């Protein structure tokens, strides 16, 4: 089945006693055993598994062409669980432009137990030369936050395979509709389901999907089930509900995104636009090769200093000045002040998540704010 169809039906496939077409929310934390000590419903205790989480994991495994999936209480917890699953002393090649919250985990939580380098992963030679005997993981993020750098999943997959290194891809900005890293050679895909998967800025969650159930995956599943940072049945239910419209929401984000990027490129007060759908984007050809479309995430540099940049952000009326992304409502944020004083993000950079409002209204708001 095609993604549009899978997104609607994959979480509905569980038949239950009351014959619901849409699965109910199973709040029970514990499940009956039968006389043989088995679990006739397939679940034992809700931290280990529950029907709503299974429906969500099953849906994501299908949408990302993987063998299995593990849902977590946040996107960040996907990073935590994967890093925890590595043996102490393992080396990670991470991107130089990286979601700051997961970068912060490496710098402040795993700084004693793991080794890591932040590398410009658009340079394949640099990736090759960064490999050490203890390199166990290449973590990529494409398109990246906040500079929308695009890395070549297929080429990095070849490097990872040749060196027996796990390749994990944070694919949050793309969603499973626009990009499927497992089909391009990644071993693990990550999504912050808080973003496009949830799509309405009201669920916090994360999910990992694996190409195969290998030993590393067994350790990740154990961390999920025994560590216990799992999403609630209600969150899983909401996510399954949101994912049913994901393919069509993505069409809208992509359509609006292209028009907004084009508008910004032509604006005299804009110094640069970072959007993989622009022909001038340095990795546009790679983006075209590995993405079905380019999404609604972009950032741009305001001509001027930080005060002038803040003026723009303070003048928006339709856009919400708030962090996060991927919801139906357009968001704008001054990324540097979110990331803090160590941030390498330019001080005149604004990141926008183009929502599903009519594009004329979105552009009119930017026009009055920039004008
Ligand atoms: C938001 C985000 C995360 C972290 O997800 P949370 O759900 O906020 O914990 C990780 N990677 C990217 C690219 C994100 O945008």
Short mmCIF file of N, CA and C and ligand atoms in Angstrom, two decimals, residues 74-76 99 102 141 170 172-173 190 192 194-195 204-205 325, ligand 1:
data_model
loop_
_atom_site.label_atom_id
_atom_site.label_comp_id
_atom_site.label_asym_id
_atom_site.label_seq_id
_atom_site.Cartn_x
_atom_site.Cartn_y
_atom_site.Cartn_z
N UNK A 74 9.59 11.48 24.30
CA UNK A 74 9.96 12.72 23.60
C UNK A 74 10.93 12.36 22.48
N UNK A 75 11.12 13.28 21.56
CA UNK A 75 12.14 13.09 20.53
C UNK A 75 13.51 12.97 21.16
N UNK A 76 13.78 13.83 22.14
CA UNK A 76 15.08 13.77 22.80
C UNK A 76 15.37 12.40 23.38
N UNK A 99 20.31 19.44 15.95
CA UNK A 99 19.30 19.85 16.92
C UNK A 99 19.98 19.99 18.28
N UNK A 102 19.77 17.49 21.40
CA UNK A 102 20.44 16.18 21.35
C UNK A 102 21.96 16.38 21.41
N UNK A 141 21.51 14.27 10.54
CA UNK A 141 20.24 14.97 10.68
C UNK A 141 20.03 15.69 9.37
N UNK A 170 18.23 11.43 12.01
CA UNK A 170 17.13 12.26 12.53
C UNK A 170 16.44 12.87 11.31
N UNK A 172 13.36 14.22 11.29
CA UNK A 172 12.21 14.99 11.78
C UNK A 172 11.72 16.04 10.79
N UNK A 173 12.66 16.80 10.17
CA UNK A 173 12.26 17.88 9.27
C UNK A 173 11.60 17.36 7.99
N UNK A 190 15.03 8.33 13.11
CA UNK A 190 14.43 8.97 14.27
C UNK A 190 13.49 10.08 13.86
N UNK A 192 11.17 13.21 15.90
CA UNK A 192 10.47 13.84 17.02
C UNK A 192 9.02 13.89 16.57
N UNK A 194 6.67 15.06 18.08
CA UNK A 194 6.13 16.36 18.50
C UNK A 194 5.88 17.26 17.29
N UNK A 195 6.58 17.00 16.20
CA UNK A 195 6.61 17.92 15.06
C UNK A 195 5.59 17.50 14.00
N UNK A 204 3.87 15.58 22.85
CA UNK A 204 5.33 15.44 22.91
C UNK A 204 5.64 13.96 22.71
N UNK A 205 6.56 13.66 21.81
CA UNK A 205 6.89 12.24 21.60
C UNK A 205 8.03 12.06 20.63
N UNK A 325 7.99 23.19 15.70
CA UNK A 325 7.73 23.19 14.25
C UNK A 325 6.77 22.07 13.87
C1 LIG B 1 12.30 18.84 18.20
C2 LIG B 1 13.40 18.06 17.64
C3 LIG B 1 14.03 17.05 18.38
C4 LIG B 1 13.67 16.77 19.83
O1 LIG B 1 12.36 16.34 19.97
P1 LIG B 1 11.47 16.63 21.30
O2 LIG B 1 10.20 15.96 20.96
O3 LIG B 1 11.37 18.11 21.44
O4 LIG B 1 12.17 16.02 22.46
C5 LIG B 1 15.05 16.35 17.78
N1 LIG B 1 15.44 16.59 16.51
C6 LIG B 1 14.87 17.56 15.77
C7 LIG B 1 15.34 17.79 14.38
C8 LIG B 1 13.82 18.32 16.30
O5 LIG B 1 13.28 19.29 15.56
#
